[in-house]
């Protein structure tokens, strides 16, 4: 196998720029689909000729930060410029696709500040509340229980979460 | 395909390296598959935008993204192995056709490669089914399989 070469975006600033701008164009096009907005309608909202919109969408390399903001805002969306360190100093692996960041943010319930983010993290750490049903003075869970033979001993499964089960014996 | 045609796999340098997916070109000894020729010609003639667009699309698929505007397969069971990357060259819609393959069922059972073979301009709404039929035929051609096994040996230590 030949020696691994750097990712194509390492060739020049323009190559790297093209790749991240193309991620953004994909987001714009997906937003247009979600909103049912055609290129003509987008052009109308921007106050430009439709051919201008087509030029921008088909030429990621020409995107400016100002255009980025104009395009997201007329679609009711927002944008953040996110720097990150993935440890790949030589850029052997290329940029992380913007959709990965977006998906991770949505997966975390879209926190808008670090207070909300921390609350979400705290909630996710806590186990789900167990559900108890009291029958004839003996506690058992709504899930599974086993009765041992010849006595009133019960092995009670207490479910804390789908991943965390433990068994407690009761007499 | 002519019986005395041989095939080889051409790796695309500079794409994302992933344990999950890869994109390669299939080359025919009789020159009948133009995909690799078109890509190399874009690179050599300095069509930077088109080359970058294609490389970005390849990377997006390798990363596991879903984007029908950039690439897709077909639900039709007759063409279930076929795949296409969509791009535009100087305002003309282009399609780069290929097929999906799992070349290392023992070593990396989940590793999937898209083997590209033919590029064509898209001049009508409906897909040109001859390219899909070619995709399906190439996938089961023993000489093509030989080329894929040579490029992606399914033994430990490689």
Tab-separated table of C-alpha atoms in Angstrom:
chain	number	residue	atom	x	y	z
A	1	UNK	CA	0.000	0.000	0.000
A	2	UNK	CA	1.326	3.477	-0.830
A	3	UNK	CA	2.300	5.961	1.874
A	4	UNK	CA	-0.647	7.838	3.285
A	5	UNK	CA	-0.918	11.345	1.836
A	6	UNK	CA	-2.469	14.360	3.505
A	7	UNK	CA	-6.123	15.106	2.887
A	8	UNK	CA	-6.881	17.079	-0.280
A	9	UNK	CA	-7.876	20.126	1.799
A	10	UNK	CA	-4.242	20.392	2.932
A	11	UNK	CA	-3.195	21.439	-0.597
A	12	UNK	CA	-4.257	25.064	-0.124
A	13	UNK	CA	-6.361	27.417	1.965
A	14	UNK	CA	-8.808	27.570	-0.978
A	15	UNK	CA	-9.252	23.791	-0.919
A	16	UNK	CA	-10.017	23.795	2.829
A	17	UNK	CA	-12.289	26.806	2.404
A	18	UNK	CA	-14.173	25.066	-0.426
A	19	UNK	CA	-14.833	22.020	1.700
A	20	UNK	CA	-16.252	23.878	4.704
A	21	UNK	CA	-18.228	26.246	2.469
A	22	UNK	CA	-19.697	23.217	0.676
A	23	UNK	CA	-20.867	21.900	4.082
A	24	UNK	CA	-22.646	25.200	4.611
A	25	UNK	CA	-24.270	25.122	1.150
A	26	UNK	CA	-25.578	21.649	1.959
A	27	UNK	CA	-27.167	23.100	5.121
A	28	UNK	CA	-28.755	25.937	3.138
A	29	UNK	CA	-30.168	23.537	0.547
A	30	UNK	CA	-31.514	21.251	3.260
A	31	UNK	CA	-33.116	24.246	5.015
A	32	UNK	CA	-34.667	25.353	1.727
A	33	UNK	CA	-36.184	21.868	1.311
A	34	UNK	CA	-37.520	21.894	4.886
A	35	UNK	CA	-39.085	25.338	4.420
A	36	UNK	CA	-40.305	24.624	0.879
A	37	UNK	CA	-38.308	27.586	-0.411
A	38	UNK	CA	-37.240	27.542	-4.044
A	39	UNK	CA	-34.168	29.335	-5.388
A	40	UNK	CA	-36.506	31.926	-6.885
A	41	UNK	CA	-38.158	32.545	-3.524
A	42	UNK	CA	-34.778	32.710	-1.807
A	43	UNK	CA	-33.636	35.275	-4.348
A	44	UNK	CA	-36.793	37.305	-3.698
A	45	UNK	CA	-36.145	37.248	0.064
A	46	UNK	CA	-32.552	38.341	-0.517
A	47	UNK	CA	-33.576	41.016	-2.998
A	48	UNK	CA	-31.312	39.646	-5.726
A	49	UNK	CA	-31.598	38.062	-9.138
A	50	UNK	CA	-32.192	34.249	-9.049
A	51	UNK	CA	-29.063	33.741	-11.126
A	52	UNK	CA	-27.095	35.354	-8.292
A	53	UNK	CA	-28.447	32.734	-5.857
A	54	UNK	CA	-27.549	29.956	-8.275
A	55	UNK	CA	-24.015	31.338	-8.572
A	56	UNK	CA	-23.574	31.333	-4.795
A	57	UNK	CA	-25.047	27.867	-4.264
A	58	UNK	CA	-22.948	26.368	-7.067
A	59	UNK	CA	-19.682	28.057	-6.137
A	60	UNK	CA	-18.865	27.371	-2.484
A	61	UNK	CA	-15.415	28.857	-2.971
A	62	UNK	CA	-16.890	32.341	-3.412
A	63	UNK	CA	-18.845	32.386	-0.153
A	64	UNK	CA	-18.116	35.283	2.203
A	65	UNK	CA	-19.057	35.442	5.872
A	66	UNK	CA	-21.502	38.227	5.067
A	67	UNK	CA	-23.239	36.037	2.447
A	68	UNK	CA	-23.345	33.171	4.952
A	69	UNK	CA	-25.224	35.366	7.438
A	70	UNK	CA	-27.561	36.788	4.770
A	71	UNK	CA	-28.514	33.337	3.531
A	72	UNK	CA	-29.184	31.764	6.944
A	73	UNK	CA	-31.172	34.727	8.201
A	74	UNK	CA	-33.634	34.823	5.323
A	75	UNK	CA	-34.300	31.153	6.017
A	76	UNK	CA	-34.866	31.803	9.714
A	77	UNK	CA	-31.711	29.946	10.700
A	78	UNK	CA	-28.515	30.970	12.463
A	79	UNK	CA	-24.839	30.169	12.056
A	80	UNK	CA	-21.793	29.824	14.296
A	81	UNK	CA	-18.183	29.684	13.171
A	82	UNK	CA	-16.703	26.812	15.164
A	83	UNK	CA	-12.993	26.215	15.587
A	84	UNK	CA	-11.860	22.871	17.006
A	85	UNK	CA	-8.810	20.744	17.696
A	86	UNK	CA	-9.148	17.136	16.555
A	87	UNK	CA	-5.433	16.441	17.128
A	88	UNK	CA	-4.814	16.068	13.373
A	89	UNK	CA	-2.055	18.668	13.028
A	90	UNK	CA	-0.956	17.520	9.559
A	91	UNK	CA	-4.552	17.431	8.292
A	92	UNK	CA	-4.339	13.805	7.213
A	93	UNK	CA	-8.065	13.304	7.780
A	94	UNK	CA	-9.688	16.482	6.489
A	95	UNK	CA	-12.184	18.742	8.249
A	96	UNK	CA	-15.000	17.331	10.342
A	97	UNK	CA	-18.220	17.797	8.409
A	98	UNK	CA	-20.379	20.585	9.866
A	99	UNK	CA	-23.341	18.238	9.996
A	100	UNK	CA	-21.527	16.167	12.617
A	101	UNK	CA	-21.333	19.206	14.902
A	102	UNK	CA	-24.953	20.119	14.190
A	103	UNK	CA	-26.154	16.588	14.883
A	104	UNK	CA	-24.193	16.408	18.161
A	105	UNK	CA	-25.686	19.725	19.259
A	106	UNK	CA	-29.218	18.520	18.475
A	107	UNK	CA	-28.472	15.223	20.245
A	108	UNK	CA	-27.710	17.294	23.342
A	109	UNK	CA	-31.166	18.931	23.048
A	110	UNK	CA	-29.750	22.074	21.420
A	111	UNK	CA	-28.354	23.938	24.462
A	112	UNK	CA	-28.142	27.700	23.967
A	113	UNK	CA	-25.673	28.365	26.802
A	114	UNK	CA	-23.493	26.463	29.252
A	115	UNK	CA	-26.051	26.611	32.097
A	116	UNK	CA	-28.573	24.750	29.958
A	117	UNK	CA	-25.824	22.415	28.714
A	118	UNK	CA	-24.813	21.542	32.292
A	119	UNK	CA	-28.437	20.929	33.305
A	120	UNK	CA	-28.857	18.540	30.377
A	121	UNK	CA	-25.655	16.716	31.323
A	122	UNK	CA	-26.838	16.403	34.923
A	123	UNK	CA	-30.219	15.039	33.848
A	124	UNK	CA	-28.587	12.479	31.609
A	125	UNK	CA	-26.348	11.243	34.441
A	126	UNK	CA	-29.295	10.467	36.773
A	127	UNK	CA	-30.940	7.056	36.477
A	128	UNK	CA	-34.598	6.740	35.525
A	129	UNK	CA	-36.977	6.537	38.527
A	130	UNK	CA	-37.932	2.948	39.438
A	131	UNK	CA	-41.614	2.052	39.391
A	132	UNK	CA	-42.850	0.106	42.434
A	133	UNK	CA	-46.104	-1.755	42.859
A	134	UNK	CA	-47.089	-2.704	46.417
A	135	UNK	CA	-48.962	-6.037	46.500
A	136	UNK	CA	-50.027	-7.638	49.839
A	137	UNK	CA	-47.321	-5.707	51.701
A	138	UNK	CA	-44.617	-7.077	49.461
A	139	UNK	CA	-42.891	-4.761	47.068
A	140	UNK	CA	-42.194	-5.863	43.570
A	141	UNK	CA	-41.414	-4.033	40.363
A	142	UNK	CA	-43.630	-3.698	37.351
A	143	UNK	CA	-41.120	-5.731	35.382
A	144	UNK	CA	-39.977	-9.140	36.529
A	145	UNK	CA	-40.162	-10.993	39.801
A	146	UNK	CA	-39.404	-14.519	40.852
A	147	UNK	CA	-40.963	-16.356	43.810
A	148	UNK	CA	-38.718	-18.831	45.553
A	149	UNK	CA	-40.385	-22.093	46.421
A	150	UNK	CA	-41.867	-22.851	49.852
A	151	UNK	CA	-41.439	-19.443	51.445
A	152	UNK	CA	-42.482	-15.839	51.232
A	153	UNK	CA	-39.067	-14.919	49.904
A	154	UNK	CA	-39.107	-12.795	46.811
A	155	UNK	CA	-36.250	-11.888	44.584
A	156	UNK	CA	-37.106	-8.455	43.509
A	157	UNK	CA	-35.654	-6.962	40.359
A	158	UNK	CA	-35.291	-3.253	40.808
A	159	UNK	CA	-34.865	-1.509	37.519
A	160	UNK	CA	-32.877	1.733	37.678
A	161	UNK	CA	-32.462	2.082	33.956
A	162	UNK	CA	-32.510	-0.159	30.957
A	163	UNK	CA	-28.785	-0.748	31.482
A	164	UNK	CA	-28.609	-0.979	35.229
A	165	UNK	CA	-30.436	-3.866	36.877
A	166	UNK	CA	-29.771	-5.368	40.247
A	167	UNK	CA	-31.526	-7.954	42.290
A	168	UNK	CA	-32.422	-7.510	45.924
A	169	UNK	CA	-33.704	-10.331	48.087
A	170	UNK	CA	-36.491	-9.598	50.516
A	171	UNK	CA	-38.075	-11.792	53.163
B	1	UNK	CA	-18.166	-6.587	-21.686
B	2	UNK	CA	-15.559	-7.996	-24.117
B	3	UNK	CA	-14.085	-11.238	-22.777
B	4	UNK	CA	-10.440	-10.184	-22.968
B	5	UNK	CA	-10.961	-6.982	-20.964
B	6	UNK	CA	-9.067	-6.814	-17.697
B	7	UNK	CA	-9.848	-4.520	-14.815
B	8	UNK	CA	-7.937	-2.690	-12.119
B	9	UNK	CA	-8.871	-0.576	-9.132
B	10	UNK	CA	-7.518	2.979	-8.931
B	11	UNK	CA	-7.382	4.495	-5.441
B	12	UNK	CA	-8.227	8.185	-5.088
B	13	UNK	CA	-5.499	9.965	-3.163
B	14	UNK	CA	-6.313	12.572	-0.559
B	15	UNK	CA	-9.802	11.430	0.415
B	16	UNK	CA	-10.807	10.743	4.013
B	17	UNK	CA	-9.499	7.409	5.256
B	18	UNK	CA	-12.173	5.506	7.094
B	19	UNK	CA	-12.580	1.976	8.459
B	20	UNK	CA	-16.206	2.182	7.308
B	21	UNK	CA	-16.176	3.391	3.692
B	22	UNK	CA	-13.992	4.125	0.685
B	23	UNK	CA	-14.370	5.408	-2.877
B	24	UNK	CA	-12.315	4.047	-5.781
B	25	UNK	CA	-12.376	3.972	-9.574
B	26	UNK	CA	-12.633	0.900	-11.769
B	27	UNK	CA	-10.434	0.988	-14.847
B	28	UNK	CA	-10.913	-1.266	-17.887
B	29	UNK	CA	-7.994	-2.292	-20.104
B	30	UNK	CA	-10.048	-1.494	-23.219
B	31	UNK	CA	-10.708	2.046	-22.015
B	32	UNK	CA	-14.463	1.476	-21.999
B	33	UNK	CA	-15.009	2.940	-18.532
B	34	UNK	CA	-14.533	6.702	-18.611
B	35	UNK	CA	-15.024	7.580	-14.937
B	36	UNK	CA	-11.335	7.636	-14.028
B	37	UNK	CA	-10.464	9.433	-17.279
B	38	UNK	CA	-12.991	12.180	-16.587
B	39	UNK	CA	-11.731	12.664	-13.031
B	40	UNK	CA	-8.071	12.770	-14.070
B	41	UNK	CA	-8.885	15.138	-16.898
B	42	UNK	CA	-10.590	17.521	-14.445
B	43	UNK	CA	-7.495	17.425	-12.251
B	44	UNK	CA	-5.060	17.927	-15.132
B	45	UNK	CA	-7.017	20.717	-16.791
B	46	UNK	CA	-7.209	22.703	-13.565
B	47	UNK	CA	-10.989	22.428	-13.123
B	48	UNK	CA	-10.465	23.015	-9.430
B	49	UNK	CA	-14.088	23.702	-8.567
B	50	UNK	CA	-15.325	20.442	-10.098
B	51	UNK	CA	-12.526	18.413	-8.519
B	52	UNK	CA	-13.205	19.982	-5.123
B	53	UNK	CA	-16.953	19.418	-5.482
B	54	UNK	CA	-16.407	15.730	-6.244
B	55	UNK	CA	-13.855	15.245	-3.466
B	56	UNK	CA	-16.240	16.931	-0.999
B	57	UNK	CA	-19.057	14.614	-2.087
B	58	UNK	CA	-16.858	11.526	-1.784
B	59	UNK	CA	-15.834	12.633	1.718
B	60	UNK	CA	-19.443	13.296	2.739
B	61	UNK	CA	-20.447	9.757	1.731
B	62	UNK	CA	-17.364	8.286	3.441
B	63	UNK	CA	-18.414	10.168	6.594
B	64	UNK	CA	-21.824	8.505	6.547
B	65	UNK	CA	-23.902	11.544	5.631
B	66	UNK	CA	-27.234	11.278	3.798
B	67	UNK	CA	-27.697	13.812	1.015
B	68	UNK	CA	-29.691	12.919	-2.075
B	69	UNK	CA	-28.575	16.085	-3.809
B	70	UNK	CA	-24.989	14.790	-3.684
B	71	UNK	CA	-25.308	11.008	-3.960
B	72	UNK	CA	-27.789	8.144	-3.672
B	73	UNK	CA	-28.591	4.549	-4.466
B	74	UNK	CA	-31.802	3.015	-5.771
B	75	UNK	CA	-34.674	1.219	-4.021
B	76	UNK	CA	-35.463	-0.752	-7.203
B	77	UNK	CA	-34.289	-4.323	-6.399
B	78	UNK	CA	-32.859	-4.608	-9.934
B	79	UNK	CA	-30.425	-1.809	-9.147
B	80	UNK	CA	-29.909	-2.191	-5.411
B	81	UNK	CA	-26.100	-2.269	-5.711
B	82	UNK	CA	-25.918	0.782	-7.966
B	83	UNK	CA	-24.816	4.171	-6.716
B	84	UNK	CA	-24.335	7.623	-8.160
B	85	UNK	CA	-22.503	10.822	-7.261
B	86	UNK	CA	-24.097	13.975	-8.646
B	87	UNK	CA	-22.142	17.062	-9.613
B	88	UNK	CA	-22.241	20.027	-11.994
B	89	UNK	CA	-19.517	20.957	-14.434
B	90	UNK	CA	-19.823	24.430	-15.944
B	91	UNK	CA	-23.627	24.406	-15.480
B	92	UNK	CA	-24.044	20.934	-16.990
B	93	UNK	CA	-25.369	18.259	-14.593
B	94	UNK	CA	-23.078	15.254	-14.383
B	95	UNK	CA	-23.499	11.764	-12.918
B	96	UNK	CA	-20.677	9.478	-11.818
B	97	UNK	CA	-22.034	5.922	-11.623
B	98	UNK	CA	-20.709	3.043	-9.573
B	99	UNK	CA	-21.682	0.092	-7.419
B	100	UNK	CA	-21.354	-0.727	-3.737
B	101	UNK	CA	-19.217	-3.592	-2.577
B	102	UNK	CA	-18.178	-5.138	0.751
B	103	UNK	CA	-14.725	-6.330	-0.299
B	104	UNK	CA	-13.450	-7.720	3.014
B	105	UNK	CA	-16.208	-9.828	4.584
B	106	UNK	CA	-13.713	-11.571	6.896
B	107	UNK	CA	-11.331	-8.769	7.838
B	108	UNK	CA	-13.744	-5.843	7.862
B	109	UNK	CA	-17.290	-7.060	7.307
B	110	UNK	CA	-18.769	-3.563	7.615
B	111	UNK	CA	-16.296	-1.894	5.281
B	112	UNK	CA	-18.076	-0.723	2.140
B	113	UNK	CA	-16.475	0.657	-0.986
B	114	UNK	CA	-18.100	2.560	-3.839
B	115	UNK	CA	-16.505	1.432	-7.111
B	116	UNK	CA	-17.029	4.182	-9.695
B	117	UNK	CA	-16.888	3.394	-13.393
B	118	UNK	CA	-18.740	5.762	-15.736
B	119	UNK	CA	-19.430	9.470	-15.957
B	120	UNK	CA	-22.233	10.890	-18.061
B	121	UNK	CA	-24.022	14.208	-18.496
B	122	UNK	CA	-27.583	14.238	-17.249
B	123	UNK	CA	-29.756	15.549	-20.021
B	124	UNK	CA	-33.155	14.179	-18.994
B	125	UNK	CA	-35.127	13.776	-15.763
B	126	UNK	CA	-35.148	9.969	-15.737
B	127	UNK	CA	-32.021	7.998	-14.937
B	128	UNK	CA	-30.198	6.427	-17.832
B	129	UNK	CA	-30.778	2.769	-16.864
B	130	UNK	CA	-27.974	1.464	-19.078
B	131	UNK	CA	-25.495	2.812	-16.513
B	132	UNK	CA	-27.322	1.036	-13.703
B	133	UNK	CA	-27.392	-2.200	-15.683
B	134	UNK	CA	-23.667	-1.824	-16.243
B	135	UNK	CA	-23.135	-1.267	-12.496
B	136	UNK	CA	-24.978	-4.479	-11.682
B	137	UNK	CA	-23.128	-6.419	-14.396
B	138	UNK	CA	-19.711	-5.175	-13.294
B	139	UNK	CA	-20.439	-6.071	-9.682
B	140	UNK	CA	-20.826	-9.752	-10.596
B	141	UNK	CA	-18.083	-9.902	-13.253
B	142	UNK	CA	-15.388	-12.332	-12.019
B	143	UNK	CA	-12.571	-10.223	-13.478
B	144	UNK	CA	-13.877	-7.147	-11.664
B	145	UNK	CA	-14.100	-9.158	-8.436
B	146	UNK	CA	-10.480	-10.248	-8.989
B	147	UNK	CA	-9.401	-6.613	-9.278
B	148	UNK	CA	-11.268	-5.713	-6.100
B	149	UNK	CA	-9.739	-8.616	-4.152
B	150	UNK	CA	-6.273	-7.545	-5.343
B	151	UNK	CA	-6.856	-3.984	-4.108
B	152	UNK	CA	-8.547	-5.078	-0.861
B	153	UNK	CA	-7.121	-8.464	0.154
B	154	UNK	CA	-9.316	-10.183	2.709
B	155	UNK	CA	-6.520	-11.692	4.792
B	156	UNK	CA	-4.923	-10.588	8.054
B	157	UNK	CA	-1.537	-8.870	7.898
B	158	UNK	CA	-2.542	-6.600	4.993
